[in-house]
Short mmCIF file of C-alpha atoms in Angstrom, two decimals:
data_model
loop_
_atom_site.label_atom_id
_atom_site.label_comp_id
_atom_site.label_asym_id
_atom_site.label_seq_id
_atom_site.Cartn_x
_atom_site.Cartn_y
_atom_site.Cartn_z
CA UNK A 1 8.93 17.59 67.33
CA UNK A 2 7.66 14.67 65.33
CA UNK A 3 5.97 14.49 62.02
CA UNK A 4 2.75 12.49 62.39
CA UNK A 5 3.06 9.95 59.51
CA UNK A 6 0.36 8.93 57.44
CA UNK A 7 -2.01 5.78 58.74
CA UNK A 8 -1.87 3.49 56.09
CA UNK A 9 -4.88 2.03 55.16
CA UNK A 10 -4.57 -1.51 54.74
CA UNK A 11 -6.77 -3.10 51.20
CA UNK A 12 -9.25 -6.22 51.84
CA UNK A 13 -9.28 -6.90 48.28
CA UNK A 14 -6.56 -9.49 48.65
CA UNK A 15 -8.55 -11.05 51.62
CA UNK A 16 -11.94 -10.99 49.33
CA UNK A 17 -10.54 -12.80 46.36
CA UNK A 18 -10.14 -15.96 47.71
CA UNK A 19 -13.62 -15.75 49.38
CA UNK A 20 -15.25 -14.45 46.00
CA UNK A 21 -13.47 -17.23 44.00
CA UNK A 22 -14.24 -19.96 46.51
CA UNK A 23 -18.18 -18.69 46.31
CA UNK A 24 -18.43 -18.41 42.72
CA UNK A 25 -16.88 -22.24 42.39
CA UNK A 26 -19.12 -23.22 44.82
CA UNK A 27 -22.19 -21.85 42.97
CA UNK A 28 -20.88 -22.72 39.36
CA UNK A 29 -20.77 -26.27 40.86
CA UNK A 30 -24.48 -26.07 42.22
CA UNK A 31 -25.72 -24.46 39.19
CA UNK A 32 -23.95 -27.21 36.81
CA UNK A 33 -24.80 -30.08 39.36
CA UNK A 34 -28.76 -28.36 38.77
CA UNK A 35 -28.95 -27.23 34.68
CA UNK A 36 -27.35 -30.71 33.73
CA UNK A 37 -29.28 -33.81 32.89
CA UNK A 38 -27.93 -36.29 35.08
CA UNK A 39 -27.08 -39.31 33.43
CA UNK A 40 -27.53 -41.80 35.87
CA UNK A 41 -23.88 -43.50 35.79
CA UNK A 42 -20.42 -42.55 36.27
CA UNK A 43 -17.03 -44.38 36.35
CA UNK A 44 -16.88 -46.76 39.18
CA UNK A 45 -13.78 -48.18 40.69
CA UNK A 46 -13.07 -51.61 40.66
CA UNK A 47 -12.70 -53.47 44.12
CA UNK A 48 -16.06 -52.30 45.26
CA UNK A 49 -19.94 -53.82 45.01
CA UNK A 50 -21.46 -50.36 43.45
CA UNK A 51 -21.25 -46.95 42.90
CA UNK A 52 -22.79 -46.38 46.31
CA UNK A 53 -20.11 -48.20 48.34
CA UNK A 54 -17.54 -47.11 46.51
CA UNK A 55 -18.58 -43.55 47.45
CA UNK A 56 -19.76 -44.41 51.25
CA UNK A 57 -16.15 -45.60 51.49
CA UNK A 58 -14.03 -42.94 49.16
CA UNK A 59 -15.65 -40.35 51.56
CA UNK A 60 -15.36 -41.92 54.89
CA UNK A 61 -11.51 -42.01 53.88
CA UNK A 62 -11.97 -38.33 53.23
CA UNK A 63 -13.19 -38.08 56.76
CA UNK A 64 -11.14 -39.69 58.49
CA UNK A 65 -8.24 -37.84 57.03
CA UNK A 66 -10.08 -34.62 57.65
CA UNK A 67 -9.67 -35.55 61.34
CA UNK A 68 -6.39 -35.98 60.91
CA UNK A 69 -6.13 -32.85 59.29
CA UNK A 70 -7.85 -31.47 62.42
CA UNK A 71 -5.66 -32.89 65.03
CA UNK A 72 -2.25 -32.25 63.18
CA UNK A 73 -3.61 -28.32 62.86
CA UNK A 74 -4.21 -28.20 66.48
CA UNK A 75 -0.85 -29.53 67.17
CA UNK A 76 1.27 -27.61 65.03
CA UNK A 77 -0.17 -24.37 66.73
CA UNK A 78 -0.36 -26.08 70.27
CA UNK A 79 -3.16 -26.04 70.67
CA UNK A 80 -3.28 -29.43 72.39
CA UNK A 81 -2.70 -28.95 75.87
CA UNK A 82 0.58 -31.50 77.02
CA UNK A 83 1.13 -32.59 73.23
CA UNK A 84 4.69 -31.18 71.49
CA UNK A 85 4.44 -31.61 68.02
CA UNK A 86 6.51 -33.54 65.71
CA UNK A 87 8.65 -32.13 63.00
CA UNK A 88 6.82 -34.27 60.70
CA UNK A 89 3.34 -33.01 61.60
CA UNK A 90 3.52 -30.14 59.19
CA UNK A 91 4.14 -32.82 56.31
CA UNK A 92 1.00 -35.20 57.63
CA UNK A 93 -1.08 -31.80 57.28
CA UNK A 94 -0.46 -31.42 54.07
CA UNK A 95 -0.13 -34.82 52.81
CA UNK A 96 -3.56 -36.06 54.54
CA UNK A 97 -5.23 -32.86 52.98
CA UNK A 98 -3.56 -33.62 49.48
CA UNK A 99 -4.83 -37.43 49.85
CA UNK A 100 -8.42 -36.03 51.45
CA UNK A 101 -9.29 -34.00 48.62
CA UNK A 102 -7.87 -36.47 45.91
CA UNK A 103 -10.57 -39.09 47.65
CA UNK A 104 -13.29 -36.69 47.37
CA UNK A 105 -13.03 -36.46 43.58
CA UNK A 106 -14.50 -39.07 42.18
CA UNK A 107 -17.23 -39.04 45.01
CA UNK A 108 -18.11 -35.10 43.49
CA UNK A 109 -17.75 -36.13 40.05
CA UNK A 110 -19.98 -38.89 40.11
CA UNK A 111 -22.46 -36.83 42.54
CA UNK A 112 -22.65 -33.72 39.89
CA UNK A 113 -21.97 -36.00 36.57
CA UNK A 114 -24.19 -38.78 37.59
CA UNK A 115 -26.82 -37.32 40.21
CA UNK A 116 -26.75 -33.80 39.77
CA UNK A 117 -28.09 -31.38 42.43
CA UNK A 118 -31.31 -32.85 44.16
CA UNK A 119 -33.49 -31.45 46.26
CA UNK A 120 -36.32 -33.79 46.20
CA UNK A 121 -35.60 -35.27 49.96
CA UNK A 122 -33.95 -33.06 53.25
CA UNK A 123 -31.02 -35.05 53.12
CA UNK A 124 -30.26 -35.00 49.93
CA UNK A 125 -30.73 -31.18 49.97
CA UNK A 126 -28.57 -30.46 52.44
CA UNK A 127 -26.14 -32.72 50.84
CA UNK A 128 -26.18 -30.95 47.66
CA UNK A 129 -25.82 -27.58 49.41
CA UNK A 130 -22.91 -28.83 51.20
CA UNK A 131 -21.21 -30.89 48.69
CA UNK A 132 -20.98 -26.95 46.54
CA UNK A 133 -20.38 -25.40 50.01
CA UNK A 134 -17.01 -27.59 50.58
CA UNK A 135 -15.63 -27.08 47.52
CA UNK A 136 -16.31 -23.30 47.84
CA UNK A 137 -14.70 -23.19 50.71
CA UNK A 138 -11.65 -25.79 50.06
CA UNK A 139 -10.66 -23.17 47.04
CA UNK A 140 -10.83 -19.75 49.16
CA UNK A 141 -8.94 -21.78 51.76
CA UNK A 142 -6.19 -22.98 49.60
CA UNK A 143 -6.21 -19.21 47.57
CA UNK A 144 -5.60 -17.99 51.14
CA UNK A 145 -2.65 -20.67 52.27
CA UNK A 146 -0.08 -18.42 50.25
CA UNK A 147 -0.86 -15.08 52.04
CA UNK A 148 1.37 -14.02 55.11
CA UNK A 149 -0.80 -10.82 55.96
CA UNK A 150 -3.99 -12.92 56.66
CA UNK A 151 -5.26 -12.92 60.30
CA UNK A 152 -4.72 -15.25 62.24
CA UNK A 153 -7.74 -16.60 62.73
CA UNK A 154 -8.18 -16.80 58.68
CA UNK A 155 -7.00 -20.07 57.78
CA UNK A 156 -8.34 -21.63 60.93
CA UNK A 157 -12.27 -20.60 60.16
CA UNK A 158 -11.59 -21.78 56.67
CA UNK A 159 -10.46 -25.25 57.67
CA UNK A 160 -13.31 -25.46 60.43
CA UNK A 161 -16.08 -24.13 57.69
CA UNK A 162 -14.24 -27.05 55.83
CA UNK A 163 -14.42 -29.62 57.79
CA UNK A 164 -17.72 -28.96 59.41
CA UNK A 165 -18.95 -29.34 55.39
CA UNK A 166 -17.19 -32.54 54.92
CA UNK A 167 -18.53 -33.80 58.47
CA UNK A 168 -21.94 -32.81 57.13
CA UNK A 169 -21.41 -34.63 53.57
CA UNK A 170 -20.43 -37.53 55.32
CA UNK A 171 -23.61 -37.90 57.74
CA UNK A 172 -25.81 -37.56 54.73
CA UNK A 173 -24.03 -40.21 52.69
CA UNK A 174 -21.70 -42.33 53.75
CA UNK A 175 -23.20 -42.61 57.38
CA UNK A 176 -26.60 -42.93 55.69
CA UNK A 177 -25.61 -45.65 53.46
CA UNK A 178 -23.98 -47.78 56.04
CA UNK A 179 -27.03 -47.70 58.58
CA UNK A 180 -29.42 -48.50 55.56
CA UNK A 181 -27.77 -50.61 53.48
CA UNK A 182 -24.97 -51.92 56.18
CA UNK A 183 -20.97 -51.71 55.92
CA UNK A 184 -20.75 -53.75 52.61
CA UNK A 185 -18.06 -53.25 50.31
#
């Protein structure tokens, strides 16, 4: 005879804190980027003809490392059919991340130092939503990298929400830019 033993319930709270964290950066940011007077310049950097370009560029770097992020992801968990992944692909993910995110900064800061939250024009709407959705989402994402127990589908619809954000920042500004104002530097 065997003693049933106990189910053990299993918490969410660890699961929820990263999500609660990641929403309440997300709508700190949208609330600053809204109550804030704008002030109509921020810190450029040097090498480029404006503020604009500067952050048409800084965030089609961002992109394009955001596909990389993609593709490495989908190779380290084979996801690509025929492709074995290198032993270095785990250090591009997190590397092209680190250098990703690092891009995006000054591109936020001058957004919600310099612009503030819009929402006087569609695009500019949804780019304002988005720009507080990403970095929402970036934060529960990297508050979730550390826990084993997640599912395993966790860390995948965190880097998808992700990059489907950033994909969505970059159509309404940096793709915007270039087919109004041209590629210009």
């Amino acid at each position: 005879m065997t003693i049933p033993q106990p189910v053990r319930k299993q918490s969410f709270a660890p699961y929820l804190v990263p999500l609660l964290v990641g929403g309440l950066v997300a709508v700190a940011l949208g609330v600053y980027g809204r109550a804030h007077t704008p002030t109509g310049y921020a810190v450029g950097l040097s090498g480029f003809s404006g503020t604009l370009a500067m952050k048409a560029w800084l965030a089609t770097g961002s992109f394009v490392l955001a596909l990389v992020q993609i593709f490495s992801a989908l190779a380290m968990y084979g996801k690509l059919p025929g492709v074995q992944a290198p032993s270095w692909t785990g250090t591009l993910h997190r590397w092209s991340g680190r250098v990703a995110f690092l891009l995006s900064v000054p591109v936020a800061f001058h957004c919600l130092y310099a612009l503030g939250a819009q929402f006087d024009t569609t695009r500019v709407l949804v780019h304002s939503l988005l720009g507080t959705f990403f970095y929402g989402v970036f934060v529960a994402k990297m508050l979730s990298l550390p826990k084993r127990d997640l599912p395993g589908w966790a860390l995948p619809v965190l880097g998808g929400l992700a990059f489907t954000a950033l994909t969505g920042l970059w159509l309404t500004s940096s793709f915007w830019f270039f087919t109004t104002f041209g590629v210009t530097f």
